Every structure is written in structure tokens, then in C-alpha cells.
Amino acid sequence: MTDTAAAPRLLENYVAGAWRPAAHASGTLDVINPATGAPLARVPLSGSEDLNAAVSAATAALPSWRAVSTIARAQTLFALRARLDARREDLARSVSTEMGKTIADARAEVARMIEMVEAATAIPTTMQGYVLEDVSRGIDAMTIRQPVGVCAAIVPFNFPAMVPFWFLPFAIACGNTFVLKPSEQVPLTQQIAFEELHALNLPPGVVNLVNGGREVVESMLEHPDIHAISFVGSAPVARIVYERAARAGKRVQALGGAKNHMVVMPDAVIDKTVEGIIGSAFGAAGQRCMAGSVLVTVGAAHERLLPALVRATEGLSVGNGLEEATDVGPVISCAARDRIEGYLERALAEGARLPVDGRSLPGPASGLSPEGAFIGPTIVEAVTPEMEIAREEVFGPVLAVIHVASLDEAIAIVNASRFGNGTSIFTESGASVRRYQHEVEAGMIGVNIGVAAPVAFFPFSGWKDSFLGDLHAHGRDGVEFYTRKKTITSRYYSDGQGSEAYFIES
Ligand code: NAD
């Protein structure tokens, strides 16, 4: 990918096995490199008719894809894994260019994307049902799993490679067909992924990509031939998607926003804890749903930690994510930067202090493009739990610090949040960890781990306003979400046993 092309290309949708222009787009948006302000491409805002074409293709492909053996579907995923592996660096550079995160973060994201495919290759094992012989004399019962049908996913800007792959590989491994709507802010990385999917020669319509925004989403929520919807994005949109898709009778999982706390106990190993906090708060410029955005220091941890944390934060270099030396890239857009600065101004007005203030970045002499969406890592101190900066998702490189006297108080603060995506505790005490993991109301817990990142074989998601639904993403939950269970009870009379009364043992 380059951002020096004269006329940014207009992206196409991928429908029924071919790249096609959006025929019913209401307009286009520029895809912007957030480090330079340069346009990278134009993305169509596809219309509901474009979505309908993709759903028709996915519906038409269902019988033939479902009939492909489970082992052959797994082999297709092995082939996909090999193709994506060969494109790792292209994918990572695309992620960094369109989203802004550092190239190291982008490579890690692509590694996790590929791990999702690896986990889905286990489908001949993970999709198995179960059998019980002799539920009654001569009568057996078994539960089998079958695909749900046409499945759709709506994804956010912050993981252009990985988040779509929380869903796509598991959905098609289970024999479903799939329609993806990428984030209109970062649609380029999935163009590469779909080039590789195209090369697999799947039956046309097994995987489809429709670029666009709200109109495509709303059409998905109402479409009678879409059977399951996965959403990842902000909490308000997650609620809309959950309610409307459920009302339309669809299976739905909606992963929303977050406000993640990191609790540091007085016995934490300080240098390692600082590393964990820095990675969590400022990695991907704080634009991770698992970003630690509130630091809760317990007792003496505060004085032990803060000086080292401030020093390390001041040492981070802000720049274009594609440069290997950059620690913190831009945020997604200048509008996002302005929004984040608004949070800081209001925190100051509420009485907070900024021992590290990312609003004062070095000028153009530092090599930062004046058109870039840069805001440096920021520490907000003297924060109380009631302040906006402690409650709302900022989604930028901003760490609010709250000091408390006890683990009890820390747990109370974590549990008072309306979000419950992830949280971390830093301590060497098993007893503190045991209490913490038992009592906190969150879906993902890190112990001396700043970002309890998704692991493909385990389910991933939050609680409370961070998640609406029942089954989380990937892992065993992914297979549950993408399959319907069918229970068969059977007997045969000719073996001489099946004539017993059903369920009545003599
Ligand atoms: P967003 O909610 O603005 O957009 C997400 C998707 O929804 C996009 O594809 C967008 O086109 C669509 N969309 C936006 N507004 C819509 C509307 N009014 N109606 C219908 N569709 C709409 O989120 P974002 O800014 O792209 O991503 C950042 C958010 O995602 C953060 O809140 C972050 O915490 C969250 N997130 C959560 C997780 C998780 O696992 N819980 C993971 C990644 C990101």
C-alpha cells in the first residue's frame, strides 16, 4: 500500500466470488492515513441493494458449502492460514497505515488474526456433538451441530485485521456462509484478506464483503435471510444492534465499549508493572477495547509506582506508526484527537492534574506531519471515581490515576463501572489475586498482564455494558454461536430391544 498514488482508488465489494463496484452507494468516504492526513483510497457507502446482493449470494452458497465435509473445510482453513502467513508484512503495513498503530503492534495483531484461523482448523474436533447410548433400553440419544445459515459481522476501526477474524474463520468452518462489513474508516486491510480468500476458490458466495456504514448495518439487522449477527464497536451502537437484531429473531452477540481498570498492589514488581501499564494504556494509542485506562494504586503502590511511570511515559516517542522507532502512533482521526483533548480539558476543569500532558507535542521540526492526528501519552492525576475521565471511554492515550487505601476500595471502583470488559491486577500475592478474580465483574482478567488479549482457543468478551448477548467471540463459544444443536432420539425394533416403552425402565 502507498499513500502517494495520484488518485485514490475506489474500493469494491466482494460478492458471489468476484470484486464488484457498489452499485447502489449513497456516496464515498476518503480513507485517510492518520499519520499524514493523506487519502489512501475511497470507500463506497454501499446501499441496502448491495447488501441484498451479498446476502443472496451467501444464501445460494449455503447448501453446497454445508455439504463440503468438515475435514475439507478445515483443509481450506489450513490453506488460508498459509496464504495469510505469506502476506503477514503486507497486512501489518496496511493496518499501521490505515489505522495508525505502530508496526510492532500491527504485526502482533496480524499474528492474532492468523491464530484465529489456526483455532478454526480444529473444527473436526470442536464441532463434535455427543451421544448417549441407552437413554432408555435400546434407545440412543445424540446431539449434533449444524450451521446456523448466513452470518454477518460488523466491525470497528481499531483492529482492521484481527476483529473480522474473530468471526469469519469460525463461521465458515462450521459450514455457514458469511457477509462482512468492515469499518469504513479502515477498509483496506480486509481487501488484502479477501484477495487471499478469493485465491482459495471457495464456492462463490461463501464469503462476501460489503463496504459501507450505517445503511448497510441497518439493512443487515432487518434482513430476513441473515440468521446471526456479530457486532464489535461502541456501547451505544452495540445496544442498537443487539435490540434490533434480537427483535428480528436473529442470533446476536454485540461487543461494546470499555473502561478498563488496572489495580496495582503495594507488593507489585514495579519495573515489570510499569512496562505492563505503559503497553496497556498507550499501545495502539489507547485505542484498544482492552486498553487499561484507569490506574488504581493501592496504598504504598502509589509512591513506588508514579515516578517511574511518569519517567517511562515521558520517554515514549510519538510518530508515524510505520517507523520502527515509534512507540505511540496517531489516533484514528483529527476528530478523535479533538474529542480526546475535550476530555482532558474537562478533567482539568474538574480539578485533575496532568503530570504528563500529551497535548504539547513537539512541532513540525520533530518530523510529525502537521496533518497527522497526533496526541501524546497523557497521565491524569488527582482523579476521583466520579469524574468523567474516570467513568467514560476516552479511547486515546490517556491514563487516569486514582489512589485508594485498600483492595476493597479498588474492587468497589472497578465494579461501580457500567463497563466490564477487562481488568488487570499487579501483585505477587496469590490471596489478592484469588479475591480479585473472584469478585470483579469483568469478562477478561489479567494477572500481572496489562492487556488480557484474546486467545483464539478461549472465548473473549466483557460483561455489563461491554457485551450484550450470551455467547462470546471465538474459542468454544465461537463454535456454539455458529452452530445450532439438534438432538436425535432413536431406536430400531429389529434388534429385539427397541420395543421397550420409551423412558420407562422395567
Ligand atoms: P463504532 O460503534 O463507531 O462503529 C462500529 C461499527 O458500527 C462500524 O462498522 C460502523 O460502520 C458501524 N456504525 C457506527 N455507527 C452506527 C450507527 N449509528 N448505526 C449502525 N451502525 C453504525 O465503533 P468504532 O469507533 O469503530 O470502534 C471503537 C469502539 O469499539 C470502542 O468503543 C471500543 O471499545 C469498541 N471495541 C470493542 C471491542 C470489544 O471486544 N468489546 C473490541 C474492539 C473495539
Coordinates of C-alpha atoms and ligand atoms in Angstrom, one line a residue:
M1 CA 0.0 0.0 0.0
T2 CA 1.2 3.5 -0.7
D3 CA -0.3 6.9 0.1
T4 CA 1.5 8.6 -2.8
A5 CA -0.9 7.5 -5.6
A6 CA -2.3 10.4 -7.5
A7 CA -6.0 9.4 -7.5
P8 CA -7.1 7.3 -4.6
R9 CA -8.8 4.1 -5.9
L10 CA -12.4 3.5 -5.2
L11 CA -12.7 0.2 -3.3
E12 CA -15.0 -2.6 -4.5
N13 CA -17.2 -5.1 -2.6
Y14 CA -16.6 -8.8 -2.8
V15 CA -19.8 -10.6 -3.7
A16 CA -20.5 -14.1 -5.1
G17 CA -16.8 -14.8 -5.6
A18 CA -15.9 -11.6 -7.5
W19 CA -14.9 -8.0 -6.9
R20 CA -17.8 -5.7 -7.9
P21 CA -18.3 -2.0 -7.6
A22 CA -21.0 -1.0 -5.2
A23 CA -24.0 -0.4 -7.5
H24 CA -26.2 1.5 -5.1
A25 CA -23.8 3.6 -3.0
S26 CA -25.1 6.8 -1.5
G27 CA -21.6 8.3 -1.7
T28 CA -18.0 7.7 -0.9
L29 CA -15.7 8.5 2.0
D30 CA -12.0 9.1 1.9
V31 CA -9.8 6.7 3.8
I32 CA -7.2 8.8 5.5
N33 CA -3.7 7.9 6.7
P34 CA -4.0 9.3 10.2
A35 CA -0.2 9.9 10.5
T36 CA -0.1 12.1 7.4
G37 CA -3.6 13.2 6.5
A38 CA -3.1 11.7 3.0
P39 CA -6.0 10.0 1.3
L40 CA -5.3 6.3 0.8
A41 CA -8.5 5.2 -1.0
R42 CA -12.2 6.0 -1.3
V43 CA -14.7 3.6 0.2
P44 CA -18.2 3.3 -1.1
L45 CA -21.1 3.8 1.3
S46 CA -23.0 0.8 -0.2
G47 CA -26.8 0.7 -0.2
S48 CA -29.2 -1.9 1.0
E49 CA -29.4 -3.3 -2.5
D50 CA -25.7 -4.0 -2.4
L51 CA -26.2 -5.8 0.9
N52 CA -29.1 -7.8 -0.6
A53 CA -26.8 -9.0 -3.4
A54 CA -24.3 -10.3 -0.9
V55 CA -27.0 -12.0 1.2
S56 CA -28.5 -13.6 -1.9
A57 CA -25.0 -14.9 -2.9
A58 CA -24.5 -16.2 0.7
T59 CA -27.9 -17.8 0.7
A60 CA -27.3 -19.5 -2.6
A61 CA -23.9 -20.8 -1.4
L62 CA -25.2 -22.4 1.8
P63 CA -26.3 -25.8 0.5
S64 CA -23.1 -26.5 -1.3
W65 CA -20.8 -25.2 1.4
R66 CA -22.6 -27.1 4.1
A67 CA -22.2 -30.2 2.1
V68 CA -18.4 -29.9 2.0
S69 CA -17.0 -32.3 4.5
T70 CA -15.9 -30.9 7.8
I71 CA -12.4 -32.1 7.1
A72 CA -12.3 -30.4 3.7
R73 CA -13.5 -27.2 5.3
A74 CA -10.7 -27.5 7.8
Q75 CA -8.2 -28.0 5.0
T76 CA -9.5 -24.9 3.3
L77 CA -8.6 -23.0 6.5
F78 CA -5.1 -24.6 6.6
A79 CA -4.7 -23.2 3.0
L80 CA -6.0 -19.8 4.2
R81 CA -3.5 -19.8 7.1
A82 CA -0.6 -20.4 4.7
R83 CA -1.7 -17.6 2.4
L84 CA -2.2 -15.1 5.2
D85 CA 1.2 -16.1 6.7
A86 CA 2.8 -15.3 3.4
R87 CA 1.1 -11.8 3.5
R88 CA 1.9 -11.0 7.1
E89 CA 4.0 -8.0 6.4
D90 CA 1.6 -6.6 3.8
L91 CA -1.3 -7.0 6.2
A92 CA 0.7 -5.4 9.1
R93 CA 1.8 -2.4 7.0
S94 CA -1.8 -2.0 5.8
V95 CA -3.0 -2.0 9.4
S96 CA -0.4 0.5 10.5
T97 CA -1.0 2.8 7.5
E98 CA -4.8 3.0 7.7
M99 CA -5.3 2.8 11.5
G100 CA -2.1 4.4 12.8
K101 CA -0.9 1.8 15.3
T102 CA 2.8 1.0 15.4
I103 CA 4.2 -1.6 13.0
A104 CA 5.1 -3.8 16.0
D105 CA 1.5 -3.6 17.3
A106 CA 0.2 -4.2 13.8
R107 CA 2.4 -7.3 13.4
A108 CA 1.1 -8.6 16.7
E109 CA -2.4 -8.0 15.5
V110 CA -1.8 -10.0 12.3
A111 CA -0.3 -12.8 14.4
R112 CA -3.6 -13.0 16.4
M113 CA -5.7 -12.8 13.2
I114 CA -3.8 -15.9 11.9
E115 CA -4.2 -17.6 15.3
M116 CA -7.9 -17.4 14.8
V117 CA -7.7 -19.3 11.6
E118 CA -5.5 -21.9 13.3
A119 CA -8.1 -22.3 16.0
A120 CA -10.8 -22.8 13.4
T121 CA -8.9 -25.6 11.7
A122 CA -9.7 -27.7 14.8
I123 CA -13.3 -27.8 13.7
P124 CA -13.5 -31.6 13.1
T125 CA -12.9 -31.8 16.9
T126 CA -14.6 -28.7 18.2
M127 CA -17.8 -29.1 16.2
Q128 CA -18.5 -32.6 17.5
G129 CA -21.7 -33.3 19.3
Y130 CA -22.3 -36.0 21.8
V131 CA -24.1 -39.4 22.1
L132 CA -25.5 -41.3 25.0
E133 CA -26.3 -44.9 24.4
D134 CA -29.4 -46.4 26.2
V135 CA -31.1 -43.3 27.5
S136 CA -33.9 -45.9 27.7
R137 CA -33.4 -49.5 27.0
G138 CA -32.5 -49.9 23.3
I139 CA -32.8 -46.1 22.7
D140 CA -29.9 -43.8 22.0
A141 CA -29.8 -40.0 22.0
M142 CA -27.4 -37.8 20.2
T143 CA -26.9 -34.1 19.8
I144 CA -25.3 -32.9 16.5
R145 CA -24.3 -29.4 15.5
Q146 CA -25.4 -27.9 12.2
P147 CA -24.6 -24.5 10.7
V148 CA -26.9 -21.6 11.5
G149 CA -27.1 -20.2 8.0
V150 CA -26.0 -16.8 6.7
C151 CA -23.9 -15.0 9.3
A152 CA -22.9 -11.3 9.3
A153 CA -20.3 -9.3 11.1
I154 CA -20.0 -5.6 11.7
V155 CA -16.6 -4.5 13.0
P156 CA -14.8 -1.4 14.4
F157 CA -11.8 0.6 13.3
N158 CA -9.2 -0.3 15.9
F159 CA -8.3 -3.9 14.7
P160 CA -8.7 -3.9 10.9
A161 CA -7.1 -7.3 10.6
M162 CA -8.0 -9.3 13.7
V163 CA -11.6 -8.4 14.7
P164 CA -13.2 -9.6 11.5
F165 CA -11.3 -12.9 12.0
W166 CA -12.8 -13.4 15.4
F167 CA -15.8 -14.4 13.3
L168 CA -15.1 -15.3 9.7
P169 CA -12.9 -18.4 10.1
F170 CA -15.2 -20.0 12.8
A171 CA -18.4 -19.2 10.8
I172 CA -17.2 -20.8 7.6
A173 CA -15.5 -23.7 9.4
C174 CA -18.9 -24.6 10.9
G175 CA -20.5 -24.6 7.4
N176 CA -22.1 -21.2 7.4
T177 CA -21.7 -18.5 4.8
F178 CA -20.6 -15.0 5.7
V179 CA -21.0 -11.3 5.0
L180 CA -18.6 -8.8 6.5
K181 CA -19.0 -5.1 6.8
P182 CA -15.5 -3.6 7.6
S183 CA -15.2 -0.3 9.4
E184 CA -15.5 2.4 6.7
Q185 CA -12.5 4.2 8.4
V186 CA -10.2 1.2 7.8
P187 CA -11.5 -0.9 4.9
L188 CA -8.1 -1.6 3.2
T189 CA -6.7 -4.5 5.3
Q190 CA -9.7 -6.7 4.6
Q191 CA -9.2 -6.1 0.9
I192 CA -5.9 -8.0 1.3
A193 CA -7.6 -10.7 3.4
F194 CA -10.3 -11.1 0.8
E195 CA -7.7 -11.3 -2.0
E196 CA -6.4 -14.4 -0.2
L197 CA -9.9 -15.8 0.4
H198 CA -10.6 -15.3 -3.3
A199 CA -7.5 -17.4 -4.1
L200 CA -8.9 -20.3 -2.2
N201 CA -11.6 -20.9 -4.9
L202 CA -14.4 -21.3 -2.4
P203 CA -17.8 -21.8 -3.9
P204 CA -19.0 -18.3 -4.9
G205 CA -20.9 -16.6 -2.0
V206 CA -19.3 -18.4 0.9
V207 CA -17.6 -15.2 2.0
N208 CA -18.7 -11.7 1.0
L209 CA -17.6 -8.2 1.8
V210 CA -19.8 -5.1 1.7
N211 CA -18.2 -1.8 2.3
G212 CA -20.2 1.0 3.9
G213 CA -21.6 2.4 7.1
R214 CA -24.9 2.8 8.9
E215 CA -27.2 1.9 5.9
V216 CA -25.5 -1.5 5.4
V217 CA -25.7 -2.2 9.2
E218 CA -29.4 -1.3 9.3
S219 CA -30.2 -3.5 6.3
M220 CA -28.3 -6.3 8.0
L221 CA -30.4 -6.0 11.2
E222 CA -33.6 -6.3 9.2
H223 CA -32.6 -8.7 6.5
P224 CA -34.8 -11.9 6.8
D225 CA -32.1 -14.1 5.3
I226 CA -29.4 -13.2 7.8
H227 CA -29.5 -15.6 10.7
A228 CA -26.7 -14.4 13.0
I229 CA -25.1 -11.1 13.6
S230 CA -21.8 -10.4 15.4
F231 CA -21.1 -6.8 16.2
V232 CA -18.0 -5.1 17.7
G233 CA -17.9 -1.4 18.4
S234 CA -19.0 1.3 20.7
A235 CA -21.5 0.6 23.5
P236 CA -24.4 2.7 22.1
V237 CA -24.3 1.1 18.7
A238 CA -23.9 -2.4 20.3
R239 CA -27.2 -1.8 22.1
I240 CA -29.0 -0.7 18.9
V241 CA -27.6 -3.8 17.1
Y242 CA -28.5 -6.2 19.9
E243 CA -32.0 -4.9 20.3
R244 CA -32.9 -4.7 16.6
A245 CA -31.3 -7.9 15.6
A246 CA -32.9 -9.8 18.5
R247 CA -36.3 -8.3 17.7
A248 CA -35.9 -9.6 14.1
G249 CA -35.3 -13.1 15.6
K250 CA -31.6 -13.3 14.9
R251 CA -28.9 -14.8 17.0
V252 CA -26.7 -11.9 18.1
Q253 CA -23.6 -11.1 20.0
A254 CA -22.7 -7.4 20.5
L255 CA -19.3 -6.5 21.9
G256 CA -19.3 -2.9 23.1
G257 CA -17.1 -0.2 24.7
A258 CA -14.9 -0.4 27.7
K259 CA -13.3 1.4 30.6
N260 CA -10.7 -1.0 32.0
H261 CA -9.0 -0.7 35.4
M262 CA -5.5 -1.7 36.3
V263 CA -5.1 -2.3 40.1
V264 CA -1.6 -2.1 41.5
M265 CA -0.9 -3.6 44.9
P266 CA 2.0 -2.4 47.1
D267 CA 3.9 -5.7 46.6
A268 CA 3.9 -5.5 42.7
V269 CA 7.2 -5.8 40.9
I270 CA 7.5 -2.2 39.9
D271 CA 9.6 -2.2 36.8
K272 CA 7.6 -5.0 35.1
T273 CA 4.3 -3.4 36.3
V274 CA 5.4 -0.1 34.6
E275 CA 6.1 -2.0 31.4
G276 CA 2.6 -3.6 31.6
I277 CA 0.8 -0.4 32.3
I278 CA 2.6 1.5 29.5
G279 CA 1.8 -1.1 26.9
S280 CA -1.8 -1.3 28.1
A281 CA -2.6 2.4 28.4
F282 CA -0.6 3.8 25.4
G283 CA -0.2 0.8 23.0
A284 CA -2.3 1.4 19.8
A285 CA -2.6 5.0 21.2
G286 CA -5.0 3.7 23.8
Q287 CA -7.5 2.6 21.1
R288 CA -8.0 -0.9 22.3
C289 CA -11.1 -2.3 23.9
M290 CA -8.7 -3.9 26.3
A291 CA -6.7 -0.7 27.0
G292 CA -6.1 0.0 30.6
S293 CA -7.4 3.5 31.1
V294 CA -7.8 3.8 34.8
L295 CA -4.9 3.0 37.1
V296 CA -5.9 2.3 40.7
T297 CA -2.9 2.4 43.0
V298 CA -3.4 0.7 46.4
G299 CA -1.6 2.2 49.5
A300 CA 2.1 2.4 49.1
A301 CA 2.0 1.3 45.5
H302 CA 1.2 4.9 44.5
E303 CA 4.5 6.4 45.7
R304 CA 6.5 3.4 44.5
L305 CA 5.0 3.5 41.0
L306 CA 4.2 7.0 39.9
P307 CA 7.7 8.5 39.5
A308 CA 8.8 5.5 37.4
L309 CA 5.6 5.6 35.4
V310 CA 5.9 9.3 34.6
R311 CA 9.5 8.9 33.6
A312 CA 8.7 6.0 31.3
T313 CA 5.7 7.8 29.7
E314 CA 7.8 10.9 29.1
G315 CA 10.3 8.7 27.3
L316 CA 7.8 7.4 24.7
S317 CA 8.3 8.6 21.1
V318 CA 5.3 9.7 19.2
G319 CA 5.4 9.4 15.4
N320 CA 4.3 7.6 12.3
G321 CA 3.5 4.0 13.3
L322 CA 5.3 2.7 10.2
E323 CA 8.6 3.9 11.6
E324 CA 10.1 1.1 13.7
A325 CA 11.3 3.6 16.5
T326 CA 7.8 4.9 17.1
D327 CA 6.2 3.9 20.5
V328 CA 2.9 5.7 20.0
G329 CA 1.3 6.4 16.7
P330 CA -1.6 8.8 15.8
V331 CA -5.2 8.3 16.8
I332 CA -7.6 7.4 14.1
S333 CA -8.6 10.9 13.0
C334 CA -8.2 14.6 13.8
A335 CA -11.8 14.5 15.0
A336 CA -10.9 11.7 17.5
R337 CA -7.9 13.8 18.7
D338 CA -10.1 16.8 19.3
R339 CA -12.6 14.7 21.2
I340 CA -9.8 13.3 23.4
E341 CA -8.5 16.8 24.1
G342 CA -12.0 17.8 25.1
Y343 CA -11.9 15.0 27.8
L344 CA -8.6 16.4 29.1
E345 CA -9.9 20.0 29.3
R346 CA -13.0 18.8 31.2
A347 CA -10.8 16.7 33.6
L348 CA -8.7 19.8 34.3
A349 CA -11.9 21.8 35.0
E350 CA -13.0 19.1 37.4
G351 CA -9.7 19.5 39.4
A352 CA -7.4 16.9 37.9
R353 CA -3.7 17.5 37.1
L354 CA -1.7 16.4 34.1
P355 CA 1.8 15.4 35.1
V356 CA 2.4 14.2 31.5
D357 CA 0.4 16.3 29.0
G358 CA 0.2 14.9 25.5
R359 CA -1.4 18.0 24.1
S360 CA 2.0 19.7 24.0
L361 CA 3.8 17.7 21.3
P362 CA 7.0 18.9 19.6
G363 CA 6.2 21.0 16.5
P364 CA 6.8 20.0 12.8
A365 CA 10.6 20.1 13.3
S366 CA 10.1 16.7 15.1
G367 CA 9.1 15.2 11.8
L368 CA 5.4 14.8 12.7
S369 CA 3.1 15.7 9.9
P370 CA 1.0 18.8 10.8
E371 CA -1.9 17.0 9.2
G372 CA -1.4 13.9 11.4
A373 CA -3.9 13.1 14.2
F374 CA -1.3 13.1 17.0
I375 CA -1.8 13.4 20.7
G376 CA 0.9 12.2 23.0
P377 CA 0.6 9.8 26.0
T378 CA -1.1 11.6 28.9
I379 CA -1.3 10.9 32.6
V380 CA -4.2 12.4 34.5
E381 CA -3.7 12.6 38.3
A382 CA -5.8 13.6 41.3
V383 CA -8.8 11.8 39.7
T384 CA -11.8 10.7 41.7
P385 CA -14.1 7.9 40.7
E386 CA -17.0 10.4 40.0
M387 CA -15.1 12.4 37.4
E388 CA -16.0 12.0 33.7
I389 CA -12.4 10.9 32.9
A390 CA -12.7 8.0 35.3
R391 CA -16.1 6.8 34.0
E392 CA -16.3 7.4 30.2
E393 CA -14.4 5.6 27.5
V394 CA -11.8 8.1 26.2
F395 CA -10.3 5.8 23.5
G396 CA -7.0 7.6 23.3
P397 CA -3.6 7.5 25.0
V398 CA -4.9 8.8 28.3
L399 CA -4.4 7.1 31.7
A400 CA -6.4 8.4 34.7
V401 CA -4.9 7.6 38.1
I402 CA -7.0 7.0 41.3
H403 CA -5.3 6.4 44.6
V404 CA -7.1 4.2 47.2
A405 CA -6.2 2.7 50.6
S406 CA -7.3 -0.9 50.1
L407 CA -8.1 -3.7 47.7
D408 CA -11.7 -3.5 48.9
E409 CA -11.9 0.1 47.7
A410 CA -10.2 -0.8 44.4
I411 CA -12.7 -3.7 43.8
A412 CA -15.6 -1.3 44.6
I413 CA -14.3 1.2 42.0
V414 CA -13.9 -1.5 39.3
N415 CA -17.4 -2.9 40.0
A416 CA -19.1 0.5 40.0
S417 CA -18.2 1.0 36.3
R418 CA -21.1 0.3 33.9
F419 CA -18.5 -1.4 31.7
G420 CA -16.9 -4.7 32.4
N421 CA -14.6 -5.6 29.5
G422 CA -11.3 -6.3 31.1
T423 CA -9.2 -5.5 34.1
S424 CA -5.7 -6.3 35.5
I425 CA -4.2 -6.7 38.9
F426 CA -0.5 -6.4 39.5
T427 CA 0.7 -8.2 42.7
E428 CA 2.7 -11.2 43.8
S429 CA 0.1 -12.1 46.4
G430 CA -2.0 -15.2 45.4
A431 CA -4.6 -14.3 48.0
S432 CA -5.1 -10.8 46.5
V433 CA -5.4 -12.4 43.0
R434 CA -7.8 -15.0 44.2
R435 CA -10.1 -12.4 45.7
Y436 CA -9.8 -10.1 42.7
Q437 CA -10.6 -12.7 40.1
H438 CA -13.5 -13.9 42.2
E439 CA -15.1 -10.6 42.9
V440 CA -14.6 -8.3 39.9
E441 CA -17.3 -8.0 37.4
A442 CA -15.5 -8.2 34.1
G443 CA -15.1 -10.7 31.3
M444 CA -11.3 -10.8 30.9
I445 CA -8.8 -10.6 33.8
G446 CA -5.1 -10.1 33.6
V447 CA -2.8 -11.1 36.5
N448 CA 0.5 -9.2 36.0
I449 CA -0.6 -8.8 32.4
G450 CA -1.6 -5.4 31.2
V451 CA -3.7 -6.4 28.2
A452 CA -5.5 -9.7 28.7
A453 CA -5.7 -10.1 25.0
P454 CA -7.9 -12.5 23.1
V455 CA -6.6 -16.1 22.9
A456 CA -8.1 -17.8 19.9
F457 CA -9.0 -21.1 21.7
F458 CA -10.7 -19.3 24.6
P459 CA -13.8 -17.1 24.5
F460 CA -13.3 -13.4 24.5
S461 CA -15.6 -10.7 25.7
G462 CA -16.8 -8.5 28.5
W463 CA -19.7 -8.2 30.9
K464 CA -22.3 -5.5 31.6
D465 CA -22.4 -2.6 29.0
S466 CA -19.3 -4.1 27.3
F467 CA -21.3 -7.1 26.0
L468 CA -24.8 -7.9 25.0
G469 CA -25.6 -11.5 24.2
D470 CA -24.9 -14.9 25.6
L471 CA -22.0 -16.5 23.6
H472 CA -18.7 -14.6 23.5
A473 CA -16.4 -14.4 20.5
H474 CA -14.2 -17.4 19.3
G475 CA -13.0 -20.3 21.3
R476 CA -15.7 -22.8 22.2
D477 CA -18.2 -20.0 22.3
G478 CA -17.5 -19.2 18.7
V479 CA -18.4 -22.8 17.7
E480 CA -21.6 -22.6 19.9
F481 CA -22.6 -19.3 18.3
Y482 CA -22.1 -20.6 14.8
T483 CA -24.0 -23.9 15.2
R484 CA -27.5 -25.0 16.0
K485 CA -27.9 -28.1 18.1
K486 CA -30.2 -30.9 17.0
T487 CA -31.0 -33.8 19.3
I488 CA -32.0 -37.1 17.8
T489 CA -33.5 -39.9 19.8
S490 CA -33.6 -43.3 18.0
R491 CA -34.5 -46.9 18.3
Y492 CA -34.7 -49.9 16.0
Y493 CA -37.1 -52.7 16.5
S494 CA -35.3 -55.4 14.6
D495 CA -32.5 -55.7 17.2
G496 CA -35.1 -57.0 19.7
Q497 CA -34.5 -54.3 22.3
G498 CA -36.2 -51.2 20.9
S499 CA -39.8 -52.4 21.7
E500 CA -39.4 -51.3 25.3
A501 CA -41.6 -48.4 26.4
Y502 CA -39.8 -45.2 25.8
F503 CA -38.2 -43.8 29.0
I504 CA -39.9 -46.4 31.3
E505 CA -37.4 -48.9 32.6
S506 CA -38.8 -52.2 33.9
Ligands
NAD1 P1 -18.5 2.4 16.2 O1 -19.5 1.9 17.1 O2 -18.5 3.8 15.8 O3 -18.5 1.6 14.8 C1 -18.5 0.2 14.8 C2 -19.2 -0.3 13.6 O4 -20.6 0.1 13.6 C3 -18.7 0.3 12.3 O5 -18.6 -0.8 11.3 C4 -19.7 1.4 11.9 O6 -19.8 1.5 10.5 C5 -21.0 0.9 12.5 N1 -21.8 2.0 13.0 C6 -21.4 3.2 13.6 N2 -22.4 3.9 14.0 C7 -23.5 3.2 13.6 C8 -24.9 3.5 13.7 N3 -25.4 4.6 14.3 N4 -25.8 2.6 13.3 C9 -25.3 1.4 12.7 N5 -24.0 1.1 12.5 C10 -23.1 2.0 13.0 O7 -17.1 2.0 16.9 P2 -15.6 2.4 16.4 O8 -15.3 3.8 16.7 O9 -15.3 1.9 15.0 O10 -14.7 1.5 17.4 C11 -14.3 1.8 18.6 C12 -15.2 1.2 19.7 O11 -15.3 -0.2 19.6 C13 -14.8 1.5 21.1 O12 -15.9 1.8 21.9 C14 -14.2 0.2 21.5 O13 -14.2 -0.1 22.9 C15 -15.1 -0.8 20.8 N6 -14.4 -2.1 20.7 C16 -14.9 -3.1 21.5 C17 -14.3 -4.3 21.4 C18 -14.7 -5.4 22.3 O14 -14.2 -6.5 22.2 N7 -15.6 -5.2 23.3 C19 -13.2 -4.6 20.5 C20 -12.8 -3.5 19.7 C21 -13.4 -2.3 19.8

